[in-house]
Amino acid sequence: MMRSNAQSRSFFSKVGVTKASLLGLSLVWAVGCGVPEDKHNALVKDFENTKIELAETQQRAQATEDDLNSQIAVLNAKIAELEKKQAGLEDELEEANGNLQMYESKHGSLEERLKSTKGELEELRKAREKTRKQLAQFRDIANKFASMVESGKLSVKIRDGKMVIELTSNVLFDSGSTKIKEEGQVSLTELGAVLQQIENREFLIAGHTDDVGQEAANWVLSTNRAVEVVKFLQSSGVDPTRLAAAGYGEYAPIESNDTPEGKAQNRRIEVIMMPNLEELPTIPKDILEDS
């Protein structure tokens, strides 16, 4: 687990260094070549924004990994507790077997308790293994998007236990339009190629707007944009049975709409990797209540 954590931090550090280094070189070139002050200032601002964005991405990734590792730690503690309980029950059972006539009723009760404990222990082991697989899967998928993250075409986040791929609307669409721009088509083609590599997953394409304009128009705009992205991904080779579209209008913001920067963040298209219900850990209800 320590090795996996190191690999995860190494990946995000590599992404941060690569992108920040490129922007840093751009700044050096701009100064050396006598670029106008306004363009130089824009490069400086982009550089600072990129450093902030990369730092936030690393923090989110670390928080997600810490959360999953915490779940594993809880499961390990439960397993250790049940193993200790099992050892004690086995000792009692051995003692009861020494005098079967006297302890016949107790023997039967201990057998049932031991059987129940073994069942709980097996369920916890399965839950721990599934959690580890989920963490490994998130890392693997994040690596597939590494080049697109480095180039600034998208960002990858974990939200409510689901992987979310974010693309800003200005990359895909002109203001108020549902027609995908050429630049956006390039990004979606690359995205579609990666999605085809992810097996046994369905994807929800979610459209979002800021709070500018009429409510009904924003609902329609966000929905139509999501549908256009689904259609384009299908034409790029993604199985349409694995795609769905939804429009949230202005009602699922990730930033405040009180600033231009916040509005820009809220105008976005998200590709949400839906969980495979068959792979979700199943933990006995009584175990959760005891936690």
GROMACS .gro file of C-alpha atoms in nm:
model
  291
    1MET     CA    1   0.000   0.000   0.000
    2MET     CA    2   0.288   0.240   0.076
    3ARG     CA    3   0.432   0.166  -0.266
    4SER     CA    4   0.094   0.236  -0.434
    5ASN     CA    5   0.063   0.566  -0.247
    6ALA     CA    6   0.411   0.666  -0.361
    7GLN     CA    7   0.326   0.578  -0.722
    8SER     CA    8   0.006   0.788  -0.702
    9ARG     CA    9   0.191   1.090  -0.563
   10SER     CA   10   0.467   1.041  -0.820
   11PHE     CA   11   0.212   1.056  -1.106
   12PHE     CA   12   0.046   1.374  -0.987
   13SER     CA   13   0.383   1.532  -0.909
   14LYS     CA   14   0.500   1.444  -1.259
   15VAL     CA   15   0.188   1.602  -1.411
   16GLY     CA   16   0.238   1.918  -1.206
   17VAL     CA   17   0.608   1.950  -1.289
   18THR     CA   18   0.554   1.888  -1.661
   19LYS     CA   19   0.283   2.146  -1.708
   20ALA     CA   20   0.435   2.402  -1.475
   21SER     CA   21   0.774   2.357  -1.645
   22LEU     CA   22   0.625   2.417  -1.990
   23LEU     CA   23   0.458   2.736  -1.873
   24GLY     CA   24   0.777   2.841  -1.697
   25LEU     CA   25   0.975   2.798  -2.019
   26SER     CA   26   0.708   2.998  -2.198
   27LEU     CA   27   0.760   3.283  -1.951
   28VAL     CA   28   1.138   3.275  -1.997
   29TRP     CA   29   1.096   3.278  -2.375
   30ALA     CA   30   0.846   3.563  -2.351
   31VAL     CA   31   1.082   3.779  -2.149
   32GLY     CA   32   1.382   3.697  -2.367
   33CYS     CA   33   1.199   3.771  -2.691
   34GLY     CA   34   1.060   4.107  -2.586
   35VAL     CA   35   0.695   4.003  -2.574
   36PRO     CA   36   0.460   4.297  -2.497
   37GLU     CA   37   0.388   4.354  -2.132
   38ASP     CA   38   0.017   4.265  -2.156
   39LYS     CA   39   0.097   3.929  -2.316
   40HIS     CA   40   0.372   3.872  -2.064
   41ASN     CA   41   0.130   3.948  -1.779
   42ALA     CA   42  -0.122   3.708  -1.932
   43LEU     CA   43   0.143   3.435  -1.939
   44VAL     CA   44   0.229   3.505  -1.576
   45LYS     CA   45  -0.138   3.486  -1.480
   46ASP     CA   46  -0.181   3.159  -1.672
   47PHE     CA   47   0.127   3.023  -1.499
   48GLU     CA   48  -0.005   3.111  -1.153
   49ASN     CA   49  -0.353   2.976  -1.233
   50THR     CA   50  -0.199   2.653  -1.359
   51LYS     CA   51   0.004   2.613  -1.040
   52ILE     CA   52  -0.312   2.664  -0.834
   53GLU     CA   53  -0.510   2.419  -1.049
   54LEU     CA   54  -0.240   2.152  -1.025
   55ALA     CA   55  -0.210   2.201  -0.650
   56GLU     CA   56  -0.587   2.159  -0.612
   57THR     CA   57  -0.584   1.848  -0.832
   58GLN     CA   58  -0.306   1.696  -0.620
   59GLN     CA   59  -0.494   1.781  -0.301
   60ARG     CA   60  -0.816   1.621  -0.430
   61ALA     CA   61  -0.629   1.310  -0.541
   62GLN     CA   62  -0.453   1.285  -0.204
   63ALA     CA   63  -0.784   1.333  -0.018
   64THR     CA   64  -0.945   1.056  -0.223
   65GLU     CA   65  -0.655   0.820  -0.163
   66ASP     CA   66  -0.655   0.903   0.209
   67ASP     CA   67  -1.029   0.831   0.224
   68LEU     CA   68  -0.994   0.492   0.055
   69ASN     CA   69  -0.695   0.404   0.273
   70SER     CA   70  -0.901   0.498   0.579
   71GLN     CA   71  -1.174   0.258   0.467
   72ILE     CA   72  -0.916  -0.019   0.430
   73ALA     CA   73  -0.780   0.060   0.778
   74VAL     CA   74  -1.131   0.033   0.928
   75LEU     CA   75  -1.188  -0.301   0.755
   76ASN     CA   76  -0.849  -0.430   0.873
   77ALA     CA   77  -0.937  -0.334   1.229
   78LYS     CA   78  -1.269  -0.518   1.205
   79ILE     CA   79  -1.097  -0.824   1.063
   80ALA     CA   80  -0.843  -0.825   1.345
   81GLU     CA   81  -1.122  -0.791   1.601
   82LEU     CA   82  -1.321  -1.077   1.449
   83GLU     CA   83  -1.010  -1.297   1.422
   84LYS     CA   84  -0.946  -1.238   1.791
   85LYS     CA   85  -1.310  -1.318   1.867
   86GLN     CA   86  -1.287  -1.633   1.656
   87ALA     CA   87  -0.978  -1.751   1.843
   88GLY     CA   88  -1.159  -1.702   2.174
   89LEU     CA   89  -1.464  -1.890   2.054
   90GLU     CA   90  -1.250  -2.176   1.931
   91ASP     CA   91  -1.088  -2.200   2.274
   92GLU     CA   92  -1.430  -2.211   2.435
   93LEU     CA   93  -1.545  -2.472   2.186
   94GLU     CA   94  -1.246  -2.693   2.263
   95GLU     CA   95  -1.322  -2.670   2.633
   96ALA     CA   96  -1.686  -2.756   2.571
   97ASN     CA   97  -1.588  -3.061   2.365
   98GLY     CA   98  -1.389  -3.191   2.665
   99ASN     CA   99  -1.709  -3.252   2.855
  100LEU     CA  100  -1.979  -3.296   2.590
  101GLN     CA  101  -2.251  -3.411   2.832
  102MET     CA  102  -2.223  -3.106   3.054
  103TYR     CA  103  -2.177  -2.847   2.785
  104GLU     CA  104  -2.393  -2.985   2.507
  105SER     CA  105  -2.619  -2.679   2.484
  106LYS     CA  106  -2.325  -2.439   2.509
  107HIS     CA  107  -2.144  -2.634   2.238
  108GLY     CA  108  -2.432  -2.586   1.996
  109SER     CA  109  -2.448  -2.215   2.068
  110LEU     CA  110  -2.075  -2.170   2.019
  111GLU     CA  111  -2.088  -2.357   1.689
  112GLU     CA  112  -2.350  -2.114   1.562
  113ARG     CA  113  -2.157  -1.813   1.686
  114LEU     CA  114  -1.837  -1.940   1.531
  115LYS     CA  115  -2.012  -2.000   1.198
  116SER     CA  116  -2.160  -1.650   1.206
  117THR     CA  117  -1.823  -1.493   1.290
  118LYS     CA  118  -1.653  -1.676   1.003
  119GLY     CA  119  -1.920  -1.546   0.765
  120GLU     CA  120  -1.873  -1.188   0.883
  121LEU     CA  121  -1.497  -1.224   0.854
  122GLU     CA  122  -1.525  -1.344   0.494
  123GLU     CA  123  -1.754  -1.054   0.401
  124LEU     CA  124  -1.509  -0.802   0.546
  125ARG     CA  125  -1.221  -0.959   0.356
  126LYS     CA  126  -1.418  -0.932   0.032
  127ALA     CA  127  -1.505  -0.568   0.106
  128ARG     CA  128  -1.139  -0.487   0.173
  129GLU     CA  129  -1.031  -0.647  -0.154
  130LYS     CA  130  -1.296  -0.462  -0.353
  131THR     CA  131  -1.189  -0.131  -0.200
  132ARG     CA  132  -0.829  -0.200  -0.297
  133LYS     CA  133  -0.935  -0.286  -0.652
  134GLN     CA  134  -1.137   0.037  -0.675
  135LEU     CA  135  -0.834   0.242  -0.570
  136ALA     CA  136  -0.614   0.065  -0.824
  137GLN     CA  137  -0.875   0.118  -1.097
  138PHE     CA  138  -0.898   0.492  -1.029
  139ARG     CA  139  -0.520   0.519  -1.055
  140ASP     CA  140  -0.513   0.323  -1.381
  141ILE     CA  141  -0.786   0.535  -1.540
  142ALA     CA  142  -0.622   0.859  -1.424
  143ASN     CA  143  -0.302   0.746  -1.595
  144LYS     CA  144  -0.492   0.699  -1.923
  145PHE     CA  145  -0.596   1.064  -1.913
  146ALA     CA  146  -0.250   1.190  -1.813
  147SER     CA  147  -0.159   1.341  -2.151
  148MET     CA  148  -0.491   1.528  -2.179
  149VAL     CA  149  -0.457   1.659  -1.824
  150GLU     CA  150  -0.104   1.778  -1.897
  151SER     CA  151  -0.219   1.963  -2.209
  152GLY     CA  152  -0.501   2.133  -2.017
  153LYS     CA  153  -0.779   1.978  -2.226
  154LEU     CA  154  -0.959   1.836  -1.923
  155SER     CA  155  -0.933   1.769  -1.552
  156VAL     CA  156  -1.003   1.449  -1.360
  157LYS     CA  157  -1.169   1.461  -1.019
  158ILE     CA  158  -1.329   1.226  -0.769
  159ARG     CA  159  -1.671   1.344  -0.651
  160ASP     CA  160  -1.901   1.143  -0.422
  161GLY     CA  161  -1.698   0.829  -0.493
  162LYS     CA  162  -1.729   0.865  -0.872
  163MET     CA  163  -1.465   0.967  -1.124
  164VAL     CA  164  -1.562   1.289  -1.304
  165ILE     CA  165  -1.391   1.415  -1.620
  166GLU     CA  166  -1.448   1.789  -1.669
  167LEU     CA  167  -1.424   1.988  -1.993
  168THR     CA  168  -1.498   2.361  -1.991
  169SER     CA  169  -1.776   2.466  -2.228
  170ASN     CA  170  -1.564   2.733  -2.400
  171VAL     CA  171  -1.339   2.456  -2.534
  172LEU     CA  172  -1.635   2.271  -2.685
  173PHE     CA  173  -1.893   2.538  -2.772
  174ASP     CA  174  -1.929   2.904  -2.860
  175SER     CA  175  -2.149   3.108  -2.627
  176GLY     CA  176  -2.513   3.000  -2.653
  177SER     CA  177  -2.433   2.742  -2.922
  178THR     CA  178  -2.480   2.365  -2.927
  179LYS     CA  179  -2.247   2.310  -3.223
  180ILE     CA  180  -1.917   2.153  -3.120
  181LYS     CA  181  -1.617   2.362  -3.230
  182GLU     CA  182  -1.328   2.209  -3.423
  183GLU     CA  183  -1.105   2.245  -3.118
  184GLY     CA  184  -1.367   2.063  -2.912
  185GLN     CA  185  -1.398   1.786  -3.169
  186VAL     CA  186  -1.024   1.717  -3.138
  187SER     CA  187  -1.053   1.691  -2.758
  188LEU     CA  188  -1.364   1.470  -2.775
  189THR     CA  189  -1.203   1.238  -3.031
  190GLU     CA  190  -0.909   1.188  -2.796
  191LEU     CA  191  -1.146   1.145  -2.501
  192GLY     CA  192  -1.352   0.886  -2.690
  193ALA     CA  193  -1.041   0.681  -2.766
  194VAL     CA  194  -0.967   0.660  -2.393
  195LEU     CA  195  -1.328   0.580  -2.296
  196GLN     CA  196  -1.325   0.283  -2.533
  197GLN     CA  197  -1.034   0.138  -2.331
  198ILE     CA  198  -1.237   0.142  -2.008
  199GLU     CA  199  -1.436  -0.181  -1.994
  200ASN     CA  200  -1.763  -0.260  -1.817
  201ARG     CA  201  -1.848   0.103  -1.739
  202GLU     CA  202  -2.127   0.337  -1.840
  203PHE     CA  203  -2.081   0.712  -1.873
  204LEU     CA  204  -2.322   0.997  -1.801
  205ILE     CA  205  -2.256   1.308  -2.008
  206ALA     CA  206  -2.379   1.601  -1.796
  207GLY     CA  207  -2.425   1.955  -1.928
  208HIS     CA  208  -2.405   2.257  -1.693
  209THR     CA  209  -2.448   2.634  -1.731
  210ASP     CA  210  -2.399   2.942  -1.516
  211ASP     CA  211  -2.697   3.148  -1.391
  212VAL     CA  212  -2.694   3.396  -1.680
  213GLY     CA  213  -3.008   3.392  -1.894
  214GLN     CA  214  -3.350   3.242  -1.843
  215GLU     CA  215  -3.389   2.925  -1.640
  216ALA     CA  216  -3.574   2.733  -1.911
  217ALA     CA  217  -3.319   2.830  -2.175
  218ASN     CA  218  -3.034   2.708  -1.954
  219TRP     CA  219  -3.207   2.373  -1.903
  220VAL     CA  220  -3.246   2.329  -2.278
  221LEU     CA  221  -2.894   2.451  -2.359
  222SER     CA  222  -2.724   2.222  -2.106
  223THR     CA  223  -2.929   1.921  -2.218
  224ASN     CA  224  -2.877   1.980  -2.589
  225ARG     CA  225  -2.503   2.023  -2.541
  226ALA     CA  226  -2.484   1.696  -2.349
  227VAL     CA  227  -2.676   1.520  -2.627
  228GLU     CA  228  -2.440   1.662  -2.891
  229VAL     CA  229  -2.139   1.531  -2.699
  230VAL     CA  230  -2.301   1.186  -2.671
  231LYS     CA  231  -2.368   1.181  -3.045
  232PHE     CA  232  -2.010   1.284  -3.121
  233LEU     CA  233  -1.863   1.019  -2.888
  234GLN     CA  234  -2.084   0.758  -3.055
  235SER     CA  235  -1.957   0.866  -3.397
  236SER     CA  236  -1.602   0.835  -3.258
  237GLY     CA  237  -1.657   0.467  -3.178
  238VAL     CA  238  -1.787   0.466  -2.820
  239ASP     CA  239  -2.065   0.209  -2.769
  240PRO     CA  240  -2.389   0.414  -2.746
  241THR     CA  241  -2.539   0.165  -2.499
  242ARG     CA  242  -2.275   0.286  -2.251
  243LEU     CA  243  -2.365   0.654  -2.291
  244ALA     CA  244  -2.641   0.871  -2.144
  245ALA     CA  245  -2.703   1.247  -2.148
  246ALA     CA  246  -2.845   1.485  -1.887
  247GLY     CA  247  -2.878   1.861  -1.850
  248TYR     CA  248  -2.855   2.029  -1.509
  249GLY     CA  249  -2.886   2.390  -1.620
  250GLU     CA  250  -2.752   2.622  -1.352
  251TYR     CA  251  -2.847   2.398  -1.059
  252ALA     CA  252  -2.528   2.199  -0.998
  253PRO     CA  253  -2.256   2.466  -0.972
  254ILE     CA  254  -1.907   2.380  -0.855
  255GLU     CA  255  -1.814   2.744  -0.791
  256SER     CA  256  -1.998   3.062  -0.695
  257ASN     CA  257  -2.172   3.243  -0.979
  258ASP     CA  258  -2.086   3.577  -0.815
  259THR     CA  259  -1.760   3.613  -1.010
  260PRO     CA  260  -1.671   3.580  -1.380
  261GLU     CA  261  -1.420   3.311  -1.290
  262GLY     CA  262  -1.684   3.113  -1.102
  263LYS     CA  263  -1.930   3.142  -1.390
  264ALA     CA  264  -1.664   3.012  -1.631
  265GLN     CA  265  -1.600   2.710  -1.409
  266ASN     CA  266  -1.973   2.633  -1.391
  267ARG     CA  267  -2.013   2.634  -1.772
  268ARG     CA  268  -1.888   2.283  -1.832
  269ILE     CA  269  -1.944   1.935  -1.968
  270GLU     CA  270  -1.881   1.643  -1.731
  271VAL     CA  271  -1.823   1.280  -1.821
  272ILE     CA  272  -1.917   1.081  -1.510
  273MET     CA  273  -1.802   0.720  -1.482
  274MET     CA  274  -2.097   0.541  -1.325
  275PRO     CA  275  -2.024   0.277  -1.058
  276ASN     CA  276  -2.061  -0.090  -1.141
  277LEU     CA  277  -2.311  -0.204  -0.879
  278GLU     CA  278  -2.186  -0.562  -0.896
  279GLU     CA  279  -1.844  -0.448  -0.774
  280LEU     CA  280  -1.961  -0.237  -0.480
  281PRO     CA  281  -1.849  -0.377  -0.143
  282THR     CA  282  -2.120  -0.551   0.062
  283ILE     CA  283  -2.067  -0.508   0.435
  284PRO     CA  284  -2.312  -0.667   0.682
  285LYS     CA  285  -2.550  -0.411   0.832
  286ASP     CA  286  -2.467  -0.507   1.189
  287ILE     CA  287  -2.097  -0.454   1.121
  288LEU     CA  288  -2.164  -0.101   0.995
  289GLU     CA  289  -2.378  -0.026   1.302
  290ASP     CA  290  -2.099  -0.142   1.533
  291SER     CA  291  -1.842   0.084   1.363
   0.00000   0.00000   0.00000
